[in-house]
Coordinates of C-alpha atoms in Angstrom, one line a residue:
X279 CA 109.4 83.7 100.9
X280 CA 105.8 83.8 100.1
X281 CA 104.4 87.6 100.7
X282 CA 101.2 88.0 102.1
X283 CA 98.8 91.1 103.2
X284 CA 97.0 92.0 106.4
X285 CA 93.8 92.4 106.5
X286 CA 94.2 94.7 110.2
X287 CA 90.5 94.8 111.4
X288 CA 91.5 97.5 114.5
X289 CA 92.0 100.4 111.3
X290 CA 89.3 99.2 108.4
X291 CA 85.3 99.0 108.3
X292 CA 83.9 95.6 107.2
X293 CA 83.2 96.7 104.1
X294 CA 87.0 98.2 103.7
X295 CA 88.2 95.1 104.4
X296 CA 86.7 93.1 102.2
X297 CA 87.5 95.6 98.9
X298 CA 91.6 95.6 100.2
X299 CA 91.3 92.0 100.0
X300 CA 89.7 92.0 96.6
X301 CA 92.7 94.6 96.0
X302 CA 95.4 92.8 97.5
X303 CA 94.7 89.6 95.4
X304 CA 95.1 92.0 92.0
X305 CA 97.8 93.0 93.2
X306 CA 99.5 89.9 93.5
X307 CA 99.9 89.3 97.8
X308 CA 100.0 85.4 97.6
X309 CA 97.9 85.4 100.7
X310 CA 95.8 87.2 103.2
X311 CA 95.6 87.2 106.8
X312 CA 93.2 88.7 109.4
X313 CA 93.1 89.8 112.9
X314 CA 90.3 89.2 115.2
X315 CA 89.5 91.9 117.9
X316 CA 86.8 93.4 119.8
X317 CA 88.7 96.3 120.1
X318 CA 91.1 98.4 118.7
X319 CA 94.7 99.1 120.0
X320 CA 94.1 102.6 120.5
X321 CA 91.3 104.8 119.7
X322 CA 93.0 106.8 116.3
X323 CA 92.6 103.3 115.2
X324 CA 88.9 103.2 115.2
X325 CA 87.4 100.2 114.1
X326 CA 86.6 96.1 115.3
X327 CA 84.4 94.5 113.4
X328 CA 84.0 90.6 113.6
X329 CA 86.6 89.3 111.9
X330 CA 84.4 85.8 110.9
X331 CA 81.4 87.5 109.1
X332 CA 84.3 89.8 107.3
X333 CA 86.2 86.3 106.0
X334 CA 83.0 84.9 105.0
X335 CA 82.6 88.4 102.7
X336 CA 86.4 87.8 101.7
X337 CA 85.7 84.2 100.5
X338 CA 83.5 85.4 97.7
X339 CA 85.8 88.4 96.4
X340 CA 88.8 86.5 96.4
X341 CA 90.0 83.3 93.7
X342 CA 93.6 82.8 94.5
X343 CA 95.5 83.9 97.7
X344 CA 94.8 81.4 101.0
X345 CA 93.4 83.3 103.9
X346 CA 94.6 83.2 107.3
X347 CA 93.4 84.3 111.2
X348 CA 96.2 86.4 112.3
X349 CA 95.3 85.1 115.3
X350 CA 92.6 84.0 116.7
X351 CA 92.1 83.3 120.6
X352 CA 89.8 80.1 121.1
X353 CA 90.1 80.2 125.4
X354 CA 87.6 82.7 126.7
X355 CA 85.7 84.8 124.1
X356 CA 84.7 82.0 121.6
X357 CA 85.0 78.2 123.1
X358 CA 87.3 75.8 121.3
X359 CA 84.0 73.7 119.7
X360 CA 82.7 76.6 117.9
X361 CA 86.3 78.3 116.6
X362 CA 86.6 74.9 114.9
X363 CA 83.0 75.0 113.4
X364 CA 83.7 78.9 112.2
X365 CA 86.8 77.5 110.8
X366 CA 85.6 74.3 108.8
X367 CA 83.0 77.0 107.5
X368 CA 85.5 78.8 105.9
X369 CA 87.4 76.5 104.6
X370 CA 84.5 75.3 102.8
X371 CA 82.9 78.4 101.6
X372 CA 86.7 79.7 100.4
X373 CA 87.5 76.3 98.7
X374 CA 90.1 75.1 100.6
X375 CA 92.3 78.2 101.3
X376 CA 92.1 78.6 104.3
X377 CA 94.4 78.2 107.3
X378 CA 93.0 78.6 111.2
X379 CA 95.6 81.3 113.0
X380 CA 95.3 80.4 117.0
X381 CA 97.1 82.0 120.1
X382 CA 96.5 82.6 123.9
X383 CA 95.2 86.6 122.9
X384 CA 95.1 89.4 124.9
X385 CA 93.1 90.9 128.1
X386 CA 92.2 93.6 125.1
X387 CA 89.7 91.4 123.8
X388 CA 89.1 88.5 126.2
X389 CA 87.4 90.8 128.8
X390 CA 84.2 91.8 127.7
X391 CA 82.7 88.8 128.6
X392 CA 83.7 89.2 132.1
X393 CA 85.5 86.1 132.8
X394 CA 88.6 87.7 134.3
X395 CA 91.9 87.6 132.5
X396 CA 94.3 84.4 133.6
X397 CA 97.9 84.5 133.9
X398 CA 100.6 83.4 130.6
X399 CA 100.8 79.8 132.4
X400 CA 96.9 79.0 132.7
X401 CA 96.5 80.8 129.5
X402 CA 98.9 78.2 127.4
X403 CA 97.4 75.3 129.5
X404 CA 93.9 76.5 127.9
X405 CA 94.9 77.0 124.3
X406 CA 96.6 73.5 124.8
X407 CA 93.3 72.2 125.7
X408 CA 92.0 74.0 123.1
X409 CA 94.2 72.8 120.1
X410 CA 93.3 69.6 121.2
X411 CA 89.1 70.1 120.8
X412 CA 90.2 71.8 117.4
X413 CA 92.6 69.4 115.5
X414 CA 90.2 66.3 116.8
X415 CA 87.0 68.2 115.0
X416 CA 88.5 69.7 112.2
X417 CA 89.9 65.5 111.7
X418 CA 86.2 64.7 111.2
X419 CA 86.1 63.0 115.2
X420 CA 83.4 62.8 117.3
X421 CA 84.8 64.8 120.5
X422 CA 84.2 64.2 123.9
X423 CA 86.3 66.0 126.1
X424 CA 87.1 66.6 129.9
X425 CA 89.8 69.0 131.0
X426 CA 90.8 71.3 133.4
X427 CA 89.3 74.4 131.7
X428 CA 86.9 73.0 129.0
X429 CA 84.2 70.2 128.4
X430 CA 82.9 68.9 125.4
X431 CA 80.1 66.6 125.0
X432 CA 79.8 64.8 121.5
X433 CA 80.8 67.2 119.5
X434 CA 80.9 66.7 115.6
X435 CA 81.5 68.7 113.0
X436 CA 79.0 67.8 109.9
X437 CA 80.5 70.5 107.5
X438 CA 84.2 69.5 106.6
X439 CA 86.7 70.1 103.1
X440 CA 88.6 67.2 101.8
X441 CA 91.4 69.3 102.9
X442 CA 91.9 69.3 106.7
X443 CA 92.1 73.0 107.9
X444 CA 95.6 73.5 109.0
X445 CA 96.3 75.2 112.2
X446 CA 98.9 77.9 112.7
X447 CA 100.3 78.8 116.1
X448 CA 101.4 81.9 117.7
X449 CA 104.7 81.2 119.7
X450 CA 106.8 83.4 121.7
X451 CA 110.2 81.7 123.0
X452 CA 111.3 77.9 123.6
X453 CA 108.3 77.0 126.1
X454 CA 105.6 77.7 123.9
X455 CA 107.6 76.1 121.0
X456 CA 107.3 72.6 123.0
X457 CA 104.2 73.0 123.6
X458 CA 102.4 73.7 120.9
X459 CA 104.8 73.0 118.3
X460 CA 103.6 69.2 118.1
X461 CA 100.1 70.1 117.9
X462 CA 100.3 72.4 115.0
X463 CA 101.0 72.6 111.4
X464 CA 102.9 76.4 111.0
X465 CA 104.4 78.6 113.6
X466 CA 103.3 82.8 113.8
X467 CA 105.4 85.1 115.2
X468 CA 106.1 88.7 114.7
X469 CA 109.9 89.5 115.5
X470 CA 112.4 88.1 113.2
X471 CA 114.0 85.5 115.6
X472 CA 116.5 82.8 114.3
X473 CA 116.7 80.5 117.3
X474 CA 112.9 80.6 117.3
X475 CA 112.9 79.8 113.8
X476 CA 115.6 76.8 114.7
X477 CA 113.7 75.3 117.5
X478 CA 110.5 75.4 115.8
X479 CA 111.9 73.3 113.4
X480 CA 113.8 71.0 115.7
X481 CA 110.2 70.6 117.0
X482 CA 107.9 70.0 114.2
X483 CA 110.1 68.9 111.3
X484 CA 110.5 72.2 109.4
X485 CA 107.0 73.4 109.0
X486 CA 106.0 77.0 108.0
X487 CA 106.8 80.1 109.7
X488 CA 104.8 82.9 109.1
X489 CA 105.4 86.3 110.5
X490 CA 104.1 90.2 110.5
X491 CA 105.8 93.7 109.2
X492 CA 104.1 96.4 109.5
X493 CA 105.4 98.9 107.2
X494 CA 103.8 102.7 106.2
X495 CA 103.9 103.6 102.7
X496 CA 103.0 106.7 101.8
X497 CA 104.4 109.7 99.4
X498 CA 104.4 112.3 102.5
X499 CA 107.3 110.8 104.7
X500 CA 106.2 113.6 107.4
X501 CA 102.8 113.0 107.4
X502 CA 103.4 108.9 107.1
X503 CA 105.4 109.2 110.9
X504 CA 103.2 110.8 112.1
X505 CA 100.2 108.8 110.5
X506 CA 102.5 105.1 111.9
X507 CA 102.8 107.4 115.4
X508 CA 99.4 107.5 116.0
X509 CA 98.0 104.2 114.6
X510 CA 101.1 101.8 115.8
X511 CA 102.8 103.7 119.0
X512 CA 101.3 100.5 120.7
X513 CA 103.7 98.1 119.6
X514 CA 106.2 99.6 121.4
X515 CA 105.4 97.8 124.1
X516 CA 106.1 94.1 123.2
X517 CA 103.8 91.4 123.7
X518 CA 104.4 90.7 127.1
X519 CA 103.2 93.8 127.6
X520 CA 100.4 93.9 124.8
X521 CA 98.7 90.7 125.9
X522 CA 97.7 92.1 129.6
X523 CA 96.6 95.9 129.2
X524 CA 92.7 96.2 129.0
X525 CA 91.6 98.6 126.8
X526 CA 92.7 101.6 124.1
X527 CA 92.6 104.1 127.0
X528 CA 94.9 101.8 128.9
X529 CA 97.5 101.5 125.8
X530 CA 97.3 105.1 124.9
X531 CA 98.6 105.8 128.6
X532 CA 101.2 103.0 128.6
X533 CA 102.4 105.1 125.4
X534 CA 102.5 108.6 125.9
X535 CA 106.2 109.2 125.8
X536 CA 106.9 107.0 123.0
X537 CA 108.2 109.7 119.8
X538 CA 107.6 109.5 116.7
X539 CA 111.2 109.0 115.9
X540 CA 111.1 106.1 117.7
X541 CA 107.7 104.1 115.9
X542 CA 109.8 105.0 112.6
X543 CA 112.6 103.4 113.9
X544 CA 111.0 100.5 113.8
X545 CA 108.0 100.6 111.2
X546 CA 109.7 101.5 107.6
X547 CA 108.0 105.2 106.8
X548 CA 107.9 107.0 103.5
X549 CA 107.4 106.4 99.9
X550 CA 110.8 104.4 99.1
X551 CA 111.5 100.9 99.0
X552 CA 114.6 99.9 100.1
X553 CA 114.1 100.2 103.7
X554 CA 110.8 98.0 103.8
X555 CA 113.3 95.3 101.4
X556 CA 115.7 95.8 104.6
X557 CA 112.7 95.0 106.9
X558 CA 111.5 91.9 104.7
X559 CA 115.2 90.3 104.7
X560 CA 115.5 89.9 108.2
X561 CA 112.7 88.0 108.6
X562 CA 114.1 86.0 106.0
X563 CA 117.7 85.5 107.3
X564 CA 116.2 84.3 110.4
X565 CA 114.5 81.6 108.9
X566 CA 110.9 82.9 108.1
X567 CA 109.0 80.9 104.8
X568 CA 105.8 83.6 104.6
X569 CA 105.4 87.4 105.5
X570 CA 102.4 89.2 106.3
X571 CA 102.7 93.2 105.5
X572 CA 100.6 95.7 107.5
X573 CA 100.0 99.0 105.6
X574 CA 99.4 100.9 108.7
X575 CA 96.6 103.9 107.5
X576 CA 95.8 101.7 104.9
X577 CA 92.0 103.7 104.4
X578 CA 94.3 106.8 103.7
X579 CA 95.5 105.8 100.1
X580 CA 94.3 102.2 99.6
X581 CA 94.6 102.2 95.6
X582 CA 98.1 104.2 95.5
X583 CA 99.6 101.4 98.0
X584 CA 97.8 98.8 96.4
X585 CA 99.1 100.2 93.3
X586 CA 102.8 100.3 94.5
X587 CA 102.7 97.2 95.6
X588 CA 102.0 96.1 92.3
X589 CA 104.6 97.6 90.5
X590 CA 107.2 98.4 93.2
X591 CA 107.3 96.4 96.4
X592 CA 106.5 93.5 95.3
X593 CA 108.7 92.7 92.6
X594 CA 111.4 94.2 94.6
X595 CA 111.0 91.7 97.2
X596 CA 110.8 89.0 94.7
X597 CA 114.0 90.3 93.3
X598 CA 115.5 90.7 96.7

């Protein structure tokens, strides 16, 4: 299992970002991968910049690991034509490391431009559509395309690698799996799921699988709970949940009886490494080839987790 780091825009300025990614590299994370919101989860969190100038910035500090939307949502905020232009742009400028992250997204971000928020069954039809656009431009095609929910006229993409872009997917159960398994060239997903892991693979011939841990390191295991409580109660709620609520204010609500006992139930909290090893071995039991870790509070103590990484984690979980 490959071990990569998240680059988690929702709790890290720009220029944050781009030093942990710098960091990470030393470090020795074999890749990077970056979300990309317009707004946080919940206002302790703090932050949104665009994730696309950020990667451009992280192209130029980095040698090494691949880089990685974690995910990006090309059906209402950004259309299909340009995601694929932002992503041939990086693939360039970081010399072929780079893999383009898609999903449906959430109402959190989608809103702001005021086109209403469409139900999980018009949403998959749309980023169906939209892998489509995508994996013809990034191919080097001229693109004309008529469908329910997009047009494209002519498009071309006069920028491109020798190496295609590959495209990641964000999946959730056996629908999405047949959908969007044929179109893609990895599968995302953020619970440690066997049978998804299995039917991805009956679906696309044993591609990658790339999934997300967030973990809080810290010396302090009191103030790390309570750090991973107010940062991370929001994924509680699951992503059915996540992908429809419209705002912080609305997530903070949707989590006001969630304990701290219970985020550190599931987030591994403290200073030690065995639990985060535990964390880290399910994904890989069920099937998983790459791991993204979130360091939740990350701006907290960015050089003593980089630091532990270094010399703890990640040899563990190489060991492991």
């Amino acid at each position: 299992m490959r071990i990569g780091y998240t680059l988690m825009t929702e709790q890290s300025g720009p220029r944050e970002l781009v030093a942990h990614a710098g960091a990470a590299e030393r470090a020795g994370f074999d890749f990077e991968v970056m979300s990309d919101h317009y707004f946080p989860w919940l206002e302790e969190q703090g932050h949104s910049p665009y994730a696309w100038s950020t990667l451009g910035a992280v192209t130029q500090v980095t040698e090494r690991v691949e880089l990685m939307t974690y995910v990006t949502a090309p059906i209402i905020r950004y259309h299909p034509a340009v995601v694929a232009q932002k992503a041939a742009t990086v693939g360039l400028l970081s010399g072929d490391r780079f893999t383009l992250g898609l999903g449906a997204g959430e109402n959190l971000n989608e809103h702001v431009v005021g086109d209403g928020w469409p139900p999980v069954n018009v949403r998959h039809e749309m980023l169906d559509e939209a892998l489509r656009i995508i994996r013809g431009l990034l191919d080097g095609e001229s693109v004309t395309f008529t469908g329910r929910h997009y047009r494209v006229n002519s498009a071309k993409l006069w920028d491109l690698a020798a190496r295609r872009v590959p495209i990641a997917t964000a999946v959730s159960g056996s629908q999405s799996v047949n959908r969007f398994g044929p179109l893609s060239d990895a599968m995302i997903a953020v619970e440690p799921n066997e049978e998804l892991c299995r039917s991805w693979d009956a679906t696309s011939g044993g591609s990658r699988k790339i999934g997300q841990l967030p973990i809080a390191w810290g010396r302090d295991r009191d103030a790390v709970r309570k750090r991973a409580w107010e940062q991370f109660r929001w994924f509680a709620g699951g992503w059915t949940v996540n992908a429809e609520l419209p705002g912080p204010a609305g997530f903070a609500a949707a989590t006001q009886y969630v304990r701290q006992e219970d985020v550190a139930a599931a987030i591994p909290c403290g200073p030690d490494v065995g639990p985060i090893v535990e964390s880290v071995t399910a994904f890989a039991e069920a099937g998983f080839t790459d791991l993204a870790l979130v360091q939740v509070g990350i701006d907290e103590d960015p050089d003593g987790f980089f630091a532990f990484a270094e010399r703890e984690l990640l040899p563990a979980l190489r060991a492991s």
